[in-house]
Short mmCIF file of C-alpha atoms in Angstrom, two decimals:
data_model
loop_
_atom_site.label_atom_id
_atom_site.label_comp_id
_atom_site.label_asym_id
_atom_site.label_seq_id
_atom_site.Cartn_x
_atom_site.Cartn_y
_atom_site.Cartn_z
CA MET E 1 38.11 -51.14 -3.65
CA ASP E 2 36.31 -52.05 -1.00
CA TYR E 3 37.13 -48.53 0.87
CA ASN E 4 36.31 -46.35 -2.98
CA TRP E 5 32.58 -47.53 -2.63
CA LEU E 6 32.10 -47.25 0.53
CA SER E 7 33.55 -44.12 0.50
CA VAL E 8 31.24 -43.56 -3.05
CA LEU E 9 28.83 -44.61 -0.90
CA ILE E 10 28.92 -42.17 2.09
CA LEU E 11 29.02 -39.33 -0.59
CA LEU E 12 25.70 -40.22 -2.25
CA SER E 13 24.31 -40.31 0.78
CA THR E 14 25.24 -37.36 2.16
CA LEU E 15 24.17 -35.43 -1.29
CA ILE E 16 21.34 -37.12 -0.86
CA TYR E 17 19.88 -36.13 2.97
CA CYS E 18 21.31 -32.22 1.48
CA GLY E 19 19.16 -32.14 -2.05
CA HIS E 20 16.68 -33.22 0.82
CA PHE E 21 16.94 -30.37 3.53
CA GLN E 22 16.59 -27.94 0.59
CA GLY E 23 14.17 -29.27 -1.25
CA ASN E 24 11.86 -29.45 1.58
CA ASP E 25 13.50 -27.15 4.97
CA ILE E 26 15.13 -24.68 3.31
CA LEU E 27 11.59 -22.87 0.82
CA ARG E 28 11.56 -20.00 -1.22
CA PRO E 29 9.10 -17.47 1.43
CA VAL E 30 6.45 -15.35 -0.45
CA VAL E 31 5.49 -11.71 -0.17
CA THR E 32 2.07 -10.19 -0.35
CA LEU E 33 0.32 -7.10 -0.05
CA GLU E 34 -2.50 -7.44 2.11
CA THR E 35 -4.57 -4.81 0.15
CA ASP E 36 -6.51 -5.40 -3.01
CA MET E 37 -3.94 -5.54 -5.16
CA ASN E 38 -6.69 -3.68 -8.15
CA ARG E 39 -6.86 -0.99 -5.59
CA GLN E 40 -4.82 1.77 -6.36
CA ILE E 41 -2.27 2.94 -3.76
CA PHE E 42 -2.06 6.57 -2.11
CA SER E 43 0.48 8.74 0.15
CA GLY E 44 -0.12 8.51 2.81
CA GLU E 45 -1.60 5.54 3.34
CA THR E 46 -0.77 3.01 5.39
CA VAL E 47 -0.25 -0.68 3.12
CA THR E 48 1.33 -4.24 5.41
CA LEU E 49 3.75 -6.65 4.26
CA ARG E 50 3.36 -9.93 4.79
CA SER E 51 6.26 -12.56 4.42
CA ALA E 52 5.41 -16.36 5.13
CA GLN E 53 8.42 -17.68 7.61
CA GLY E 54 8.92 -17.73 11.04
CA LEU E 55 11.20 -14.94 11.22
CA SER E 56 12.01 -13.00 8.51
CA GLU E 57 13.07 -9.96 6.88
CA VAL E 58 10.91 -8.08 4.69
CA THR E 59 12.98 -4.99 2.63
CA ASN E 60 13.57 -3.05 -0.47
CA SER E 61 17.10 -1.74 0.17
CA PRO E 62 19.65 -2.88 1.91
CA GLU E 63 19.12 0.02 4.72
CA ALA E 64 15.01 -0.63 4.97
CA THR E 65 15.69 -3.72 6.92
CA VAL E 66 13.23 -5.02 9.31
CA HIS E 67 12.17 -7.54 11.51
CA ARG E 68 9.75 -8.14 13.60
CA ARG E 69 7.97 -11.76 15.13
CA HIS E 70 5.47 -13.33 14.56
CA SER E 71 4.30 -16.87 14.71
CA HIS E 72 4.55 -17.80 11.08
CA SER E 73 5.62 -14.54 9.34
CA ALA E 74 6.80 -11.24 8.82
CA VAL E 75 4.78 -8.35 8.81
CA LEU E 76 6.00 -5.08 7.82
CA HIS E 77 4.37 -1.56 8.68
CA THR E 78 4.61 1.08 5.90
CA ARG E 79 2.95 4.44 6.03
CA ILE E 80 3.52 6.31 2.76
CA HIS E 81 4.72 9.48 3.27
CA ARG E 82 4.02 12.52 0.10
CA LEU E 83 6.98 14.55 1.05
CA ASP E 84 9.51 11.71 2.42
CA VAL E 85 11.06 9.22 -0.62
CA PRO E 86 7.73 7.51 -2.09
CA LEU E 87 8.44 3.49 -0.85
CA ALA E 88 7.45 2.46 -4.32
CA GLY E 89 9.54 -0.14 -5.06
CA LEU E 90 9.87 -4.10 -5.55
CA TYR E 91 9.79 -5.39 -2.08
CA LYS E 92 10.78 -9.03 -1.39
CA CYS E 93 11.30 -10.44 1.53
CA GLN E 94 13.82 -13.95 3.91
CA GLY E 95 13.15 -16.53 6.23
CA MET E 96 15.47 -17.58 8.38
CA LYS E 97 15.11 -20.71 11.02
CA THR E 98 15.12 -19.85 14.47
CA GLY E 99 18.01 -21.75 16.17
CA ARG E 100 19.33 -22.75 12.91
CA PRO E 101 22.46 -20.94 10.55
CA HIS E 102 20.26 -21.74 7.97
CA SER E 103 17.81 -19.04 5.87
CA SER E 104 15.20 -19.66 3.02
CA TYR E 105 15.67 -18.70 -0.67
CA ILE E 106 14.87 -14.81 -1.18
CA SER E 107 11.32 -14.23 -2.80
CA ASP E 108 10.34 -13.19 -6.14
CA ASN E 109 9.74 -9.21 -6.09
CA LEU E 110 6.57 -7.97 -5.17
CA PRO E 111 6.31 -4.18 -7.13
CA ILE E 112 4.61 -1.51 -5.23
CA SER E 113 3.94 1.83 -7.00
CA VAL E 114 1.41 4.89 -5.36
CA SER E 115 -0.17 7.79 -6.36
CA ASP E 116 -0.45 11.22 -5.03
CA LEU E 117 -3.80 11.64 -3.84
CA PRO E 118 -6.27 13.92 -6.81
CA ARG E 119 -6.78 16.79 -5.93
CA ALA E 120 -10.86 18.00 -5.94
CA SER E 121 -12.32 20.34 -7.95
CA VAL E 122 -15.73 22.66 -7.04
CA SER E 123 -17.34 24.60 -10.02
CA ILE E 124 -20.48 25.85 -9.76
CA SER E 125 -24.07 26.46 -12.14
CA PRO E 126 -25.21 28.13 -13.64
CA GLN E 127 -21.98 30.71 -14.06
CA GLY E 128 -22.00 34.20 -13.64
CA HIS E 129 -24.32 36.68 -12.18
CA LEU E 130 -26.04 34.97 -9.38
CA TYR E 131 -29.26 36.68 -6.91
CA SER E 132 -30.46 36.12 -4.15
CA GLY E 133 -33.20 33.45 -4.72
CA GLU E 134 -31.56 31.81 -7.17
CA THR E 135 -31.03 28.10 -6.85
CA VAL E 136 -26.91 27.25 -7.23
CA THR E 137 -25.71 24.00 -7.67
CA LEU E 138 -21.81 22.94 -6.73
CA GLN E 139 -20.12 19.47 -7.96
CA CYS E 140 -17.56 18.23 -6.83
CA ASP E 141 -14.71 16.32 -9.41
CA ILE E 142 -12.24 14.31 -9.09
CA PRO E 143 -10.64 13.49 -12.36
CA ASP E 144 -10.56 9.78 -13.70
CA TYR E 145 -12.16 8.49 -10.75
CA THR E 146 -15.77 7.25 -9.88
CA ASP E 147 -15.66 5.66 -7.29
CA TRP E 148 -15.17 8.03 -4.01
CA ARG E 149 -17.79 9.63 -1.02
CA TYR E 150 -17.63 13.74 -0.97
CA HIS E 151 -17.55 15.59 2.17
CA TRP E 152 -18.54 19.66 1.16
CA TYR E 153 -17.42 22.85 4.02
CA GLU E 154 -19.65 25.46 4.41
CA ASN E 155 -17.16 28.24 6.04
CA ASN E 156 -14.71 25.36 6.65
CA GLN E 157 -16.57 23.81 9.38
CA LYS E 158 -17.57 20.45 7.85
CA ARG E 159 -21.92 19.99 6.51
CA PRO E 160 -22.40 15.80 7.47
CA ASN E 161 -25.73 16.00 5.79
CA LEU E 162 -24.15 16.49 2.74
CA THR E 163 -22.24 13.57 0.59
CA SER E 164 -23.48 13.77 -3.02
CA LYS E 165 -21.28 14.68 -5.62
CA SER E 166 -23.71 17.48 -6.08
CA ILE E 167 -25.30 19.89 -3.69
CA SER E 168 -27.88 22.68 -4.92
CA ASN E 169 -29.22 25.64 -2.59
CA ILE E 170 -30.99 28.67 -2.88
CA ILE E 171 -28.93 31.61 -2.45
CA LYS E 172 -29.59 34.09 0.34
CA TYR E 173 -28.49 37.78 0.62
CA GLN E 174 -26.27 37.05 3.51
CA GLN E 175 -24.85 34.23 1.32
CA ILE E 176 -23.49 36.63 -1.14
CA ILE E 177 -19.76 37.04 -0.61
CA VAL E 178 -18.38 39.57 -3.40
CA GLN E 179 -14.02 38.98 -3.67
CA ARG E 180 -12.46 41.38 -6.01
CA PRO E 181 -10.06 39.40 -8.54
CA HIS E 182 -6.33 40.14 -6.78
#
C-alpha cells in the first residue's frame, strides 16, 4: 500500500510538472502583418509577416514554408506579384525551441487580402473641338479612391512640377495633335 501511494505521488508530480511546462514554455505565438491593418494591400507591394518566437515557421500552405533566424522573431518578407498566384490567404506561425524537441502551439490565422491596383483615367474639359489659345483642364480620376498622389506625363516624360489631380494648360498651336479613328 505504501508503494501505491508513492507511485501515485510520483505520477501526480509528473503530471503537474508537465502541465506547468506546457503552460509556461509552450506558448501560442502571434503572427502579425507589419502595416496599417486598415490600409488596403495592392498587388506588387511588399508585406512583412512577423511571428513572435525564436525560430518560427510562417506559412500559408505546406508548400510555402520559410524559416528565418532573428533574436526573438521570424520574419517572412513576401512580395505579392500581380501575375503569380496571389499570396492572399490565411497565414499562421509556429515556434520551435532551439536545442529542444518542443514547438509552440500554432498561432491563430491572420487573413490577408490583396487587391488589384486601380486604373487611372484622364478626362478633358471642355469637350469637343479645341482651338489654339483655349484653356483646357485635364483631370486624373481613380474611381473609389481619394488618398492618392498624382504624377503627370507629357510625351512620356514625367512632369515633376505637376502633382495635383487637375491641371490646366493653354493650348498652343504646336501642341494640337489630331488623331483619326481607326
